[in-house]
Amino acid sequence: MRPLHYVSSGEGIPVLLIHGLGDRHTVWRAITPILVANGCQVIAIDLPGHGLSGGREWTIADTIRRIVFTLESLELTQVHVVGNSFGGYLALRMAVDGLVSSVTALTPAGFSSATHLVLAGGRLVRNRLAEALKRGTNRTAKRNTTRVGRLTTGARNQPSWSGFTRYLLPGLVVRLSADIRIPATIAWGDADPILDTRGIQQAALLDQSIRWVEIPGCGHFPMKDEPAVAASLIIERVSL
């Protein structure tokens, strides 16, 4: 087993960042400097089939094993884990399994209804197609304005289609059904166009042991839409 590709910044309390379907570690770029400035060692990974991480770990259990192996290879313990969307579900699963010391989940999967999941899947596919089209248009424009006959783009800039397509179905059907027995914060935006946040709101009424935070005017990516707020929630949880 090989460690996942990761980028590490800073020193201090280890904070693992897990992105969602079709993303990569760069999605955390806006909050990383804030976390580092507040005494965190930030480890942002690429999930299998995303960014610069290869692999064939397409089940939830296998993916979590590889994440844990990556942390072990870095000799990290007492890790706080942060996840967004499908990465938020993975973070919560790791919390349920007692593999991390605390967790912050930003608009996590695992709470939406079956009907909404079908709609969410369609939105995700459309978003990925639109992104691929935009990237293709940008590459064509750049190729036409450069003196170089062929524009070379590295794997870091390629859409994560392999991981996205492999994880799409498992990512849509996951449901969080077990109790989280470690310190946890779950936050979501009230303007999320992807996930049905009513499931999160209902869960918040049933479990008072978790800190539930609704971020006004925020969409599906709090770390990009409201980076200062998202970072403060992480720092507060890490500091407790």
CSV table of N, CA and C in Angstrom, one decimal, residues 91-188:
chain,number,residue,atom,x,y,z
A,91,ALA,N,-14.6,11.7,7.0
A,91,ALA,CA,-14.1,12.2,8.3
A,91,ALA,C,-15.0,11.7,9.4
A,92,LEU,N,-16.3,11.8,9.2
A,92,LEU,CA,-17.3,11.3,10.3
A,92,LEU,C,-17.2,9.8,10.5
A,93,ARG,N,-17.0,9.1,9.4
A,93,ARG,CA,-16.8,7.6,9.5
A,93,ARG,C,-15.5,7.3,10.3
A,94,MET,N,-14.5,8.1,10.1
A,94,MET,CA,-13.3,7.9,10.9
A,94,MET,C,-13.5,8.2,12.3
A,95,ALA,N,-14.4,9.2,12.6
A,95,ALA,CA,-14.7,9.6,14.0
A,95,ALA,C,-15.5,8.4,14.6
A,96,VAL,N,-16.5,7.9,13.9
A,96,VAL,CA,-17.3,6.8,14.4
A,96,VAL,C,-16.4,5.6,14.8
A,97,ASP,N,-15.4,5.3,13.9
A,97,ASP,CA,-14.5,4.2,14.1
A,97,ASP,C,-13.4,4.5,15.1
A,98,GLY,N,-13.3,5.7,15.7
A,98,GLY,CA,-12.3,6.0,16.7
A,98,GLY,C,-10.9,6.2,16.2
A,99,LEU,N,-10.8,6.6,14.9
A,99,LEU,CA,-9.5,6.7,14.3
A,99,LEU,C,-8.8,8.0,14.4
A,100,VAL,N,-9.6,9.0,14.9
A,100,VAL,CA,-9.1,10.4,15.0
A,100,VAL,C,-9.5,11.0,16.3
A,101,SER,N,-8.9,12.1,16.7
A,101,SER,CA,-9.2,12.6,18.0
A,101,SER,C,-10.4,13.6,18.0
A,102,SER,N,-10.6,14.2,16.9
A,102,SER,CA,-11.8,15.1,16.8
A,102,SER,C,-12.0,15.4,15.3
A,103,VAL,N,-13.2,16.0,15.0
A,103,VAL,CA,-13.6,16.1,13.6
A,103,VAL,C,-14.4,17.4,13.3
A,104,THR,N,-14.2,18.0,12.2
A,104,THR,CA,-15.0,19.1,11.7
A,104,THR,C,-15.5,18.7,10.3
A,105,ALA,N,-16.8,18.6,10.1
A,105,ALA,CA,-17.3,18.2,8.8
A,105,ALA,C,-18.1,19.4,8.2
A,106,LEU,N,-17.7,19.7,7.0
A,106,LEU,CA,-18.3,20.9,6.3
A,106,LEU,C,-19.2,20.4,5.2
A,107,THR,N,-20.5,20.7,5.3
A,107,THR,CA,-21.5,20.2,4.4
A,107,THR,C,-21.3,18.7,4.0
A,108,PRO,N,-21.3,17.8,5.0
A,108,PRO,CA,-20.9,16.4,4.8
A,108,PRO,C,-22.1,15.7,4.1
A,109,ALA,N,-21.7,14.7,3.3
A,109,ALA,CA,-22.6,13.7,2.7
A,109,ALA,C,-23.1,12.8,3.9
A,110,GLY,N,-24.2,12.1,3.7
A,110,GLY,CA,-24.6,11.1,4.7
A,110,GLY,C,-25.9,11.5,5.4
A,111,PHE,N,-26.5,12.6,5.1
A,111,PHE,CA,-27.7,13.1,5.7
A,111,PHE,C,-28.9,13.3,4.8
A,112,SER,N,-28.6,13.2,3.5
A,112,SER,CA,-29.7,13.6,2.5
A,112,SER,C,-30.6,12.4,2.3
A,113,SER,N,-31.8,12.7,1.8
A,113,SER,CA,-32.8,11.7,1.5
A,113,SER,C,-32.4,11.0,0.2
A,114,ALA,N,-33.0,9.9,-0.1
A,114,ALA,CA,-32.7,9.1,-1.3
A,114,ALA,C,-33.1,9.9,-2.5
A,115,THR,N,-34.3,10.5,-2.5
A,115,THR,CA,-34.8,11.3,-3.6
A,115,THR,C,-33.8,12.4,-3.9
A,116,HIS,N,-33.4,13.1,-2.9
A,116,HIS,CA,-32.5,14.2,-3.2
A,116,HIS,C,-31.1,13.8,-3.7
A,117,LEU,N,-30.7,12.6,-3.3
A,117,LEU,CA,-29.4,12.1,-3.7
A,117,LEU,C,-29.4,11.9,-5.2
A,118,VAL,N,-30.5,11.5,-5.8
A,118,VAL,CA,-30.5,11.4,-7.3
A,118,VAL,C,-30.3,12.7,-7.9
A,119,LEU,N,-31.0,13.7,-7.4
A,119,LEU,CA,-30.9,15.1,-7.9
A,119,LEU,C,-29.4,15.6,-7.7
A,120,ALA,N,-28.9,15.3,-6.5
A,120,ALA,CA,-27.5,15.7,-6.3
A,120,ALA,C,-26.5,15.1,-7.2
A,121,GLY,N,-26.7,13.8,-7.6
A,121,GLY,CA,-25.9,13.2,-8.5
A,121,GLY,C,-25.9,13.9,-9.9
A,122,GLY,N,-27.1,14.2,-10.3
A,122,GLY,CA,-27.2,14.9,-11.6
A,122,GLY,C,-26.5,16.3,-11.5
A,123,ARG,N,-26.6,17.0,-10.4
A,123,ARG,CA,-25.9,18.3,-10.3
A,123,ARG,C,-24.4,18.1,-10.3
A,124,LEU,N,-23.9,17.1,-9.6
A,124,LEU,CA,-22.5,16.9,-9.6
A,124,LEU,C,-21.9,16.6,-11.0
A,125,VAL,N,-22.7,15.7,-11.7
A,125,VAL,CA,-22.2,15.4,-13.1
A,125,VAL,C,-22.2,16.6,-14.0
A,126,ARG,N,-23.3,17.4,-13.9
A,126,ARG,CA,-23.3,18.6,-14.7
A,126,ARG,C,-22.2,19.6,-14.3
A,127,ASN,N,-21.9,19.7,-13.0
A,127,ASN,CA,-20.8,20.6,-12.6
A,127,ASN,C,-19.5,20.1,-13.1
A,128,ARG,N,-19.3,18.8,-13.1
A,128,ARG,CA,-18.0,18.3,-13.6
A,128,ARG,C,-17.9,18.5,-15.1
A,129,LEU,N,-18.9,18.3,-15.8
A,129,LEU,CA,-18.9,18.5,-17.3
A,129,LEU,C,-18.6,19.9,-17.6
A,130,ALA,N,-19.3,20.8,-16.8
A,130,ALA,CA,-19.1,22.3,-17.1
A,130,ALA,C,-17.6,22.7,-16.7
A,131,GLU,N,-17.1,22.1,-15.7
A,131,GLU,CA,-15.7,22.4,-15.3
A,131,GLU,C,-14.7,21.9,-16.4
A,132,ALA,N,-15.0,20.6,-16.9
A,132,ALA,CA,-14.1,20.1,-17.9
A,132,ALA,C,-14.2,20.9,-19.2
A,133,LEU,N,-15.4,21.4,-19.6
A,133,LEU,CA,-15.5,22.3,-20.7
A,133,LEU,C,-14.8,23.6,-20.6
A,134,LYS,N,-14.9,24.1,-19.4
A,134,LYS,CA,-14.2,25.4,-19.1
A,134,LYS,C,-12.7,25.2,-19.2
A,135,ARG,N,-12.2,24.1,-18.6
A,135,ARG,CA,-10.8,23.9,-18.6
A,135,ARG,C,-10.3,23.7,-20.1
A,136,GLY,N,-11.1,23.0,-20.9
A,136,GLY,CA,-10.8,22.8,-22.3
A,136,GLY,C,-10.7,24.1,-23.0
A,137,THR,N,-11.7,24.9,-22.8
A,137,THR,CA,-11.7,26.2,-23.4
A,137,THR,C,-10.5,27.1,-23.0
A,138,ASN,N,-10.2,27.1,-21.8
A,138,ASN,CA,-9.0,27.9,-21.3
A,138,ASN,C,-7.7,27.4,-21.9
A,139,ARG,N,-7.6,26.0,-22.0
A,139,ARG,CA,-6.4,25.5,-22.5
A,139,ARG,C,-6.3,25.8,-24.0
A,140,THR,N,-7.4,25.8,-24.7
A,140,THR,CA,-7.4,26.1,-26.2
A,140,THR,C,-7.0,27.6,-26.3
A,141,ALA,N,-7.5,28.5,-25.5
A,141,ALA,CA,-7.2,29.9,-25.6
A,141,ALA,C,-5.8,30.1,-25.3
A,142,LYS,N,-5.2,29.5,-24.3
A,142,LYS,CA,-3.8,29.7,-23.9
A,142,LYS,C,-2.9,29.1,-25.0
A,143,ARG,N,-3.3,28.0,-25.6
A,143,ARG,CA,-2.5,27.4,-26.7
A,143,ARG,C,-2.4,28.3,-27.9
A,144,ASN,N,-3.5,29.0,-28.1
A,144,ASN,CA,-3.6,29.9,-29.3
A,144,ASN,C,-2.8,31.2,-29.1
A,145,THR,N,-2.5,31.5,-27.9
A,145,THR,CA,-1.8,32.8,-27.6
A,145,THR,C,-0.3,32.6,-27.2
A,146,THR,N,0.1,31.3,-27.2
A,146,THR,CA,1.5,31.1,-26.8
A,146,THR,C,2.3,30.7,-28.0
A,147,ARG,N,3.6,31.0,-27.9
A,147,ARG,CA,4.5,30.6,-29.0
A,147,ARG,C,4.8,29.1,-29.0
A,148,VAL,N,4.5,28.5,-27.9
A,148,VAL,CA,4.8,27.0,-27.8
A,148,VAL,C,3.7,26.3,-28.6
A,149,GLY,N,4.2,25.4,-29.5
A,149,GLY,CA,3.2,24.7,-30.3
A,149,GLY,C,2.3,23.8,-29.5
A,150,ARG,N,2.7,23.2,-28.4
A,150,ARG,CA,1.9,22.3,-27.6
A,150,ARG,C,1.9,22.7,-26.1
A,151,LEU,N,0.8,22.8,-25.6
A,151,LEU,CA,0.7,23.2,-24.2
A,151,LEU,C,0.6,21.9,-23.3
A,152,THR,N,1.6,21.8,-22.4
A,152,THR,CA,1.6,20.6,-21.5
A,152,THR,C,1.0,21.0,-20.2
A,153,THR,N,0.0,20.2,-19.8
A,153,THR,CA,-0.6,20.4,-18.5
A,153,THR,C,-0.3,19.2,-17.6
A,154,GLY,N,0.1,19.5,-16.4
A,154,GLY,CA,0.4,18.4,-15.5
A,154,GLY,C,-0.8,17.7,-14.9
A,155,ALA,N,-0.6,16.6,-14.2
A,155,ALA,CA,-1.7,15.9,-13.6
A,155,ALA,C,-2.3,16.7,-12.5
A,156,ARG,N,-1.6,17.7,-11.9
A,156,ARG,CA,-2.1,18.5,-10.9
A,156,ARG,C,-3.3,19.3,-11.4
A,157,ASN,N,-3.3,19.6,-12.7
A,157,ASN,CA,-4.4,20.5,-13.3
A,157,ASN,C,-5.5,19.7,-14.0
A,158,GLN,N,-5.4,18.4,-14.0
A,158,GLN,CA,-6.4,17.6,-14.7
A,158,GLN,C,-7.6,17.3,-13.8
A,159,PRO,N,-8.8,17.3,-14.4
A,159,PRO,CA,-10.0,16.9,-13.6
A,159,PRO,C,-9.8,15.5,-13.1
A,160,SER,N,-10.3,15.3,-11.9
A,160,SER,CA,-10.2,14.0,-11.2
A,160,SER,C,-11.3,13.1,-11.7
A,161,TRP,N,-11.4,12.8,-13.0
A,161,TRP,CA,-12.5,12.0,-13.5
A,161,TRP,C,-12.5,10.5,-13.0
A,162,SER,N,-11.3,10.0,-12.8
A,162,SER,CA,-11.2,8.6,-12.4
A,162,SER,C,-11.9,8.4,-11.0
A,163,GLY,N,-11.4,9.2,-10.1
A,163,GLY,CA,-12.0,9.1,-8.7
A,163,GLY,C,-13.4,9.5,-8.6
A,164,PHE,N,-13.8,10.5,-9.4
A,164,PHE,CA,-15.1,11.0,-9.4
A,164,PHE,C,-16.1,10.0,-9.8
A,165,THR,N,-15.8,9.3,-11.0
A,165,THR,CA,-16.8,8.3,-11.5
A,165,THR,C,-16.8,7.1,-10.6
A,166,ARG,N,-15.7,6.7,-10.0
A,166,ARG,CA,-15.6,5.5,-9.2
A,166,ARG,C,-16.4,5.7,-7.9
A,167,TYR,N,-16.2,6.9,-7.3
A,167,TYR,CA,-16.8,7.2,-6.0
A,167,TYR,C,-18.2,7.7,-6.1
A,168,LEU,N,-18.7,8.1,-7.2
A,168,LEU,CA,-20.0,8.8,-7.3
A,168,LEU,C,-21.1,8.0,-6.7
A,169,LEU,N,-21.3,6.7,-7.1
A,169,LEU,CA,-22.4,5.9,-6.5
A,169,LEU,C,-22.2,5.7,-5.0
A,170,PRO,N,-21.0,5.2,-4.6
A,170,PRO,CA,-20.8,5.0,-3.1
A,170,PRO,C,-21.0,6.3,-2.3
A,171,GLY,N,-20.6,7.4,-3.0
A,171,GLY,CA,-20.7,8.7,-2.3
A,171,GLY,C,-22.1,9.2,-2.1
A,172,LEU,N,-23.0,8.8,-3.1
A,172,LEU,CA,-24.3,9.2,-3.0
A,172,LEU,C,-25.2,8.4,-2.1
A,173,VAL,N,-24.9,7.1,-1.9
A,173,VAL,CA,-25.7,6.3,-1.1
A,173,VAL,C,-25.3,6.2,0.4
A,174,VAL,N,-24.2,6.8,0.8
A,174,VAL,CA,-23.7,6.7,2.1
A,174,VAL,C,-24.8,7.4,3.1
A,175,ARG,N,-24.9,6.7,4.2
A,175,ARG,CA,-25.8,7.3,5.3
A,175,ARG,C,-25.0,7.2,6.6
A,176,LEU,N,-25.0,8.2,7.4
A,176,LEU,CA,-24.3,8.2,8.7
A,176,LEU,C,-25.4,7.7,9.7
A,177,SER,N,-25.2,6.5,10.2
A,177,SER,CA,-26.2,5.9,11.1
A,177,SER,C,-25.6,5.6,12.5
A,178,ALA,N,-24.3,5.7,12.7
A,178,ALA,CA,-23.8,5.3,14.0
A,178,ALA,C,-23.5,6.6,14.8
A,179,ASP,N,-23.4,6.5,16.1
A,179,ASP,CA,-23.1,7.6,17.0
A,179,ASP,C,-21.6,8.0,16.9
A,180,ILE,N,-21.4,9.3,16.9
A,180,ILE,CA,-20.1,9.9,16.9
A,180,ILE,C,-19.7,10.1,18.4
A,181,ARG,N,-18.6,9.5,18.9
A,181,ARG,CA,-18.3,9.5,20.3
A,181,ARG,C,-17.1,10.3,20.6
A,182,ILE,N,-16.7,11.2,19.6
A,182,ILE,CA,-15.5,12.1,19.9
A,182,ILE,C,-16.0,13.5,19.6
A,183,PRO,N,-15.2,14.5,20.1
A,183,PRO,CA,-15.6,15.9,19.8
A,183,PRO,C,-15.8,16.2,18.3
A,184,ALA,N,-17.0,16.7,18.0
A,184,ALA,CA,-17.3,16.9,16.6
A,184,ALA,C,-18.0,18.2,16.3
A,185,THR,N,-17.7,18.9,15.2
A,185,THR,CA,-18.5,20.0,14.7
A,185,THR,C,-19.0,19.7,13.3
A,186,ILE,N,-20.2,19.9,13.0
A,186,ILE,CA,-20.8,19.8,11.7
A,186,ILE,C,-21.4,21.1,11.3
A,187,ALA,N,-20.9,21.6,10.1
A,187,ALA,CA,-21.3,22.9,9.7
A,187,ALA,C,-21.8,22.8,8.2
A,188,TRP,N,-22.7,23.6,7.9
A,188,TRP,CA,-23.3,23.6,6.5
A,188,TRP,C,-23.8,25.0,6.1
